[in-house]
Amino acid sequence: MSVLDLAAIRQDFPILHQQINGHPLVYLDNAATSQKPNQVIDAVANYYRQDNANVHRGVHRLSQRATDAYEGARDKIRDFVNAQSDKEIIFVRGATEAVNLVAQSFVRPQLQAGDEILISHMEHHANIVPWQMLCEQTGAKLNVIPMTKVGELDLSTLDELLTSKTKIMAIGHVSNALGTINPIKDMIARAHAKNIPVLVDGAQAVPHMIVDVQDLDCDFYVFSGHKMFAPTGIGALYGKQTLLEAMSPWQGGGDMILSVSFAHTEYNELPYKFEAGTPNISGAIGLGAAIDYMNNLGIANLAAHEHALLIAATEKVTALPGVRIIGTAAQKASVLSFMIEGVHPHDVGTIFDQQGLAIRTGHHCAQPVMQFFGIPATARASFAFYNTFDEIDALVGGIKKVQELFA
Ligand code: C6P
């Protein structure tokens, strides 16, 4: 039994009602991207049908309506993560762009050769490569918090890794490859005890749990809309206002200025200082609609249902001979990565597709995680609140089918 009315919820997602290779679609690739409810699709379509205009630029009615809707979405994000002010919410393309923004605008100006950046072994490439690039540009050093065999962070050396040279700690809230929920509140407190700022990559957290940036006391929190039932190409950077105020803009152009002459440009106030050029207006409006949708269902209800799905899937898959789950941390969210003995994960993905099952196979843009476990790839099923217990059975059936074909 679920706390959610799944039949009604699934009616909101038109894409779920189709056949793939003669089977009903079972969409278990939500960590890659989530599906969109009619409420989000309609918000985007209605914007283009009725209100389409550029924002912050026109006195005409359409421009005012577009601006109100765009800024209204910012207010929704502010409340969704419990930021203090909408000045702390910057629209970006997604988590990747937000990490790059913080790397270049906040960290780079303070970085000298020999300084350090601390990440963890289970980061997505989006929270590795921008820091590596920064190290190459400045001569700084990238340090890595190690991981245990179950896929938890080994925090026994954290205090030694947080040194007087550490300029930022950048940590994933939830691992996309393993599902591990990291104890970030405690980690943030330990970094702050040494005055080290913290960026949290929340791309895999915000679709699944209540996030309160003030309670966490993180300095930056980044996420993508498309993983939380909103369109692609939109996401948000939360940053503490004092830090954002002190930072220089990352990109220059229209809308991020108050005045421009050839002698001098005066930058706009927050949050516009970091939003150069015409933004993704429809995407922001879609993200606002997705937040409304999640709030209506209740984030705690979504989390409870997804947790029940994860427990059921973990029990059933663990009971299958010849299947190994990668990532067995005590605290996990919505991700089940696994290997079937003697079968390459890509073959698993292909056979699954023939049965209408959509999962992701590969390194999940987390190659250091694969290197740690000594494997090239995993098969990854990832759940959203619209998934059902019958779909967990379909997943188990899919694994059995693969095993029959490879027996
Ligand atoms: N993970 C996955 O299949 P973007 O691409 O900017 O929307 O999100 C990047 C990103 C950052 N951090 C984490 C923890 C992520 O999981 C992702 C995206 C997808 O796991 C696509 S690679």
PDB file of N, CA and C in Angstrom, residues 133-176:
ATOM      1  N   MET A 133      39.545  21.349 -13.384  1.00  0.00           N
ATOM      2  CA  MET A 133      39.919  22.420 -14.327  1.00  0.00           C
ATOM      3  C   MET A 133      40.497  23.606 -13.553  1.00  0.00           C
ATOM      4  N   LEU A 134      39.869  23.909 -12.435  1.00  0.00           N
ATOM      5  CA  LEU A 134      40.329  25.022 -11.598  1.00  0.00           C
ATOM      6  C   LEU A 134      41.734  24.737 -11.064  1.00  0.00           C
ATOM      7  N   CYS A 135      41.979  23.502 -10.682  1.00  0.00           N
ATOM      8  CA  CYS A 135      43.304  23.124 -10.180  1.00  0.00           C
ATOM      9  C   CYS A 135      44.348  23.293 -11.288  1.00  0.00           C
ATOM     10  N   GLU A 136      43.974  22.876 -12.506  1.00  0.00           N
ATOM     11  CA  GLU A 136      44.908  23.034 -13.628  1.00  0.00           C
ATOM     12  C   GLU A 136      45.195  24.508 -13.892  1.00  0.00           C
ATOM     13  N   GLN A 137      44.148  25.339 -13.735  1.00  0.00           N
ATOM     14  CA  GLN A 137      44.312  26.775 -14.022  1.00  0.00           C
ATOM     15  C   GLN A 137      45.150  27.483 -12.963  1.00  0.00           C
ATOM     16  N   THR A 138      45.166  26.962 -11.733  1.00  0.00           N
ATOM     17  CA  THR A 138      45.761  27.728 -10.625  1.00  0.00           C
ATOM     18  C   THR A 138      46.897  27.015  -9.903  1.00  0.00           C
ATOM     19  N   GLY A 139      47.085  25.733 -10.140  1.00  0.00           N
ATOM     20  CA  GLY A 139      48.099  24.988  -9.378  1.00  0.00           C
ATOM     21  C   GLY A 139      47.589  24.537  -8.019  1.00  0.00           C
ATOM     22  N   ALA A 140      46.264  24.584  -7.821  1.00  0.00           N
ATOM     23  CA  ALA A 140      45.693  24.072  -6.569  1.00  0.00           C
ATOM     24  C   ALA A 140      45.617  22.544  -6.637  1.00  0.00           C
ATOM     25  N   LYS A 141      45.298  21.935  -5.485  1.00  0.00           N
ATOM     26  CA  LYS A 141      45.310  20.473  -5.392  1.00  0.00           C
ATOM     27  C   LYS A 141      43.911  19.961  -5.043  1.00  0.00           C
ATOM     28  N   LEU A 142      43.525  18.863  -5.715  1.00  0.00           N
ATOM     29  CA  LEU A 142      42.214  18.262  -5.449  1.00  0.00           C
ATOM     30  C   LEU A 142      42.383  17.110  -4.462  1.00  0.00           C
ATOM     31  N   ASN A 143      41.728  17.194  -3.319  1.00  0.00           N
ATOM     32  CA  ASN A 143      41.752  16.097  -2.338  1.00  0.00           C
ATOM     33  C   ASN A 143      40.400  15.391  -2.338  1.00  0.00           C
ATOM     34  N   VAL A 144      40.437  14.095  -1.964  1.00  0.00           N
ATOM     35  CA  VAL A 144      39.241  13.262  -2.107  1.00  0.00           C
ATOM     36  C   VAL A 144      38.939  12.518  -0.805  1.00  0.00           C
ATOM     37  N   ILE A 145      37.728  12.671  -0.288  1.00  0.00           N
ATOM     38  CA  ILE A 145      37.285  11.899   0.885  1.00  0.00           C
ATOM     39  C   ILE A 145      37.050  10.461   0.425  1.00  0.00           C
ATOM     40  N   PRO A 146      37.659   9.482   1.090  1.00  0.00           N
ATOM     41  CA  PRO A 146      37.528   8.100   0.610  1.00  0.00           C
ATOM     42  C   PRO A 146      36.151   7.503   0.883  1.00  0.00           C
ATOM     43  N   MET A 147      35.959   6.299   0.324  1.00  0.00           N
ATOM     44  CA  MET A 147      34.651   5.636   0.390  1.00  0.00           C
ATOM     45  C   MET A 147      34.859   4.227   0.932  1.00  0.00           C
ATOM     46  N   THR A 148      33.840   3.670   1.547  1.00  0.00           N
ATOM     47  CA  THR A 148      33.934   2.287   2.048  1.00  0.00           C
ATOM     48  C   THR A 148      33.307   1.323   1.039  1.00  0.00           C
ATOM     49  N   LYS A 149      33.458   0.026   1.318  1.00  0.00           N
ATOM     50  CA  LYS A 149      32.973  -0.994   0.371  1.00  0.00           C
ATOM     51  C   LYS A 149      31.458  -1.007   0.205  1.00  0.00           C
ATOM     52  N   VAL A 150      30.739  -0.502   1.203  1.00  0.00           N
ATOM     53  CA  VAL A 150      29.279  -0.471   1.042  1.00  0.00           C
ATOM     54  C   VAL A 150      28.815   0.788   0.307  1.00  0.00           C
ATOM     55  N   GLY A 151      29.783   1.689   0.060  1.00  0.00           N
ATOM     56  CA  GLY A 151      29.415   2.903  -0.661  1.00  0.00           C
ATOM     57  C   GLY A 151      28.999   4.037   0.260  1.00  0.00           C
ATOM     58  N   GLU A 152      29.628   4.075   1.449  1.00  0.00           N
ATOM     59  CA  GLU A 152      29.430   5.231   2.339  1.00  0.00           C
ATOM     60  C   GLU A 152      30.731   6.022   2.372  1.00  0.00           C
ATOM     61  N   LEU A 153      30.650   7.304   2.687  1.00  0.00           N
ATOM     62  CA  LEU A 153      31.885   8.071   2.829  1.00  0.00           C
ATOM     63  C   LEU A 153      32.582   7.630   4.113  1.00  0.00           C
ATOM     64  N   ASP A 154      33.896   7.487   4.025  1.00  0.00           N
ATOM     65  CA  ASP A 154      34.703   7.196   5.210  1.00  0.00           C
ATOM     66  C   ASP A 154      35.138   8.541   5.793  1.00  0.00           C
ATOM     67  N   LEU A 155      34.452   8.937   6.847  1.00  0.00           N
ATOM     68  CA  LEU A 155      34.687  10.285   7.387  1.00  0.00           C
ATOM     69  C   LEU A 155      35.719  10.303   8.517  1.00  0.00           C
ATOM     70  N   SER A 156      36.410   9.165   8.697  1.00  0.00           N
ATOM     71  CA  SER A 156      37.363   9.104   9.817  1.00  0.00           C
ATOM     72  C   SER A 156      38.526  10.075   9.620  1.00  0.00           C
ATOM     73  N   THR A 157      38.814  10.418   8.359  1.00  0.00           N
ATOM     74  CA  THR A 157      39.944  11.332   8.122  1.00  0.00           C
ATOM     75  C   THR A 157      39.475  12.734   7.707  1.00  0.00           C
ATOM     76  N   LEU A 158      38.156  12.979   7.833  1.00  0.00           N
ATOM     77  CA  LEU A 158      37.637  14.258   7.320  1.00  0.00           C
ATOM     78  C   LEU A 158      38.354  15.465   7.948  1.00  0.00           C
ATOM     79  N   ASP A 159      38.552  15.413   9.256  1.00  0.00           N
ATOM     80  CA  ASP A 159      39.146  16.589   9.905  1.00  0.00           C
ATOM     81  C   ASP A 159      40.577  16.843   9.425  1.00  0.00           C
ATOM     82  N   GLU A 160      41.290  15.766   9.081  1.00  0.00           N
ATOM     83  CA  GLU A 160      42.649  15.966   8.525  1.00  0.00           C
ATOM     84  C   GLU A 160      42.590  16.475   7.084  1.00  0.00           C
ATOM     85  N   LEU A 161      41.552  16.058   6.347  1.00  0.00           N
ATOM     86  CA  LEU A 161      41.440  16.504   4.948  1.00  0.00           C
ATOM     87  C   LEU A 161      40.988  17.965   4.862  1.00  0.00           C
ATOM     88  N   LEU A 162      40.331  18.447   5.906  1.00  0.00           N
ATOM     89  CA  LEU A 162      39.934  19.863   5.963  1.00  0.00           C
ATOM     90  C   LEU A 162      41.111  20.636   6.558  1.00  0.00           C
ATOM     91  N   THR A 163      41.942  21.218   5.703  1.00  0.00           N
ATOM     92  CA  THR A 163      43.175  21.847   6.184  1.00  0.00           C
ATOM     93  C   THR A 163      43.059  23.374   6.101  1.00  0.00           C
ATOM     94  N   SER A 164      44.083  24.041   6.572  1.00  0.00           N
ATOM     95  CA  SER A 164      44.092  25.506   6.503  1.00  0.00           C
ATOM     96  C   SER A 164      44.181  25.980   5.055  1.00  0.00           C
ATOM     97  N   LYS A 165      44.494  25.068   4.143  1.00  0.00           N
ATOM     98  CA  LYS A 165      44.584  25.449   2.718  1.00  0.00           C
ATOM     99  C   LYS A 165      43.300  25.140   1.943  1.00  0.00           C
ATOM    100  N   THR A 166      42.343  24.445   2.581  1.00  0.00           N
ATOM    101  CA  THR A 166      41.114  24.059   1.867  1.00  0.00           C
ATOM    102  C   THR A 166      40.251  25.294   1.627  1.00  0.00           C
ATOM    103  N   LYS A 167      39.943  25.549   0.364  1.00  0.00           N
ATOM    104  CA  LYS A 167      39.161  26.751   0.033  1.00  0.00           C
ATOM    105  C   LYS A 167      37.683  26.446  -0.155  1.00  0.00           C
ATOM    106  N   ILE A 168      37.359  25.178  -0.420  1.00  0.00           N
ATOM    107  CA  ILE A 168      35.947  24.774  -0.476  1.00  0.00           C
ATOM    108  C   ILE A 168      35.852  23.257  -0.331  1.00  0.00           C
ATOM    109  N   MET A 169      34.760  22.797   0.280  1.00  0.00           N
ATOM    110  CA  MET A 169      34.415  21.373   0.247  1.00  0.00           C
ATOM    111  C   MET A 169      33.151  21.268  -0.615  1.00  0.00           C
ATOM    112  N   ALA A 170      33.200  20.405  -1.638  1.00  0.00           N
ATOM    113  CA  ALA A 170      32.059  20.263  -2.555  1.00  0.00           C
ATOM    114  C   ALA A 170      31.602  18.808  -2.525  1.00  0.00           C
ATOM    115  N   ILE A 171      30.372  18.578  -2.049  1.00  0.00           N
ATOM    116  CA  ILE A 171      29.925  17.217  -1.723  1.00  0.00           C
ATOM    117  C   ILE A 171      28.526  16.957  -2.268  1.00  0.00           C
ATOM    118  N   GLY A 172      28.342  15.762  -2.791  1.00  0.00           N
ATOM    119  CA  GLY A 172      27.009  15.361  -3.233  1.00  0.00           C
ATOM    120  C   GLY A 172      26.116  15.019  -2.048  1.00  0.00           C
ATOM    121  N   HIS A 173      24.866  15.456  -2.111  1.00  0.00           N
ATOM    122  CA  HIS A 173      23.909  15.131  -1.042  1.00  0.00           C
ATOM    123  C   HIS A 173      23.510  13.652  -1.162  1.00  0.00           C
ATOM    124  N   VAL A 174      23.206  13.236  -2.422  1.00  0.00           N
ATOM    125  CA  VAL A 174      22.841  11.843  -2.715  1.00  0.00           C
ATOM    126  C   VAL A 174      23.641  11.389  -3.933  1.00  0.00           C
ATOM    127  N   SER A 175      24.268  10.219  -3.839  1.00  0.00           N
ATOM    128  CA  SER A 175      25.064   9.696  -4.962  1.00  0.00           C
ATOM    129  C   SER A 175      24.150   9.169  -6.061  1.00  0.00           C
ATOM    130  N   ASN A 176      24.417   9.597  -7.312  1.00  0.00           N
ATOM    131  CA  ASN A 176      23.572   9.146  -8.424  1.00  0.00           C
ATOM    132  C   ASN A 176      23.862   7.700  -8.804  1.00  0.00           C
TER     133      ASN A 176
END
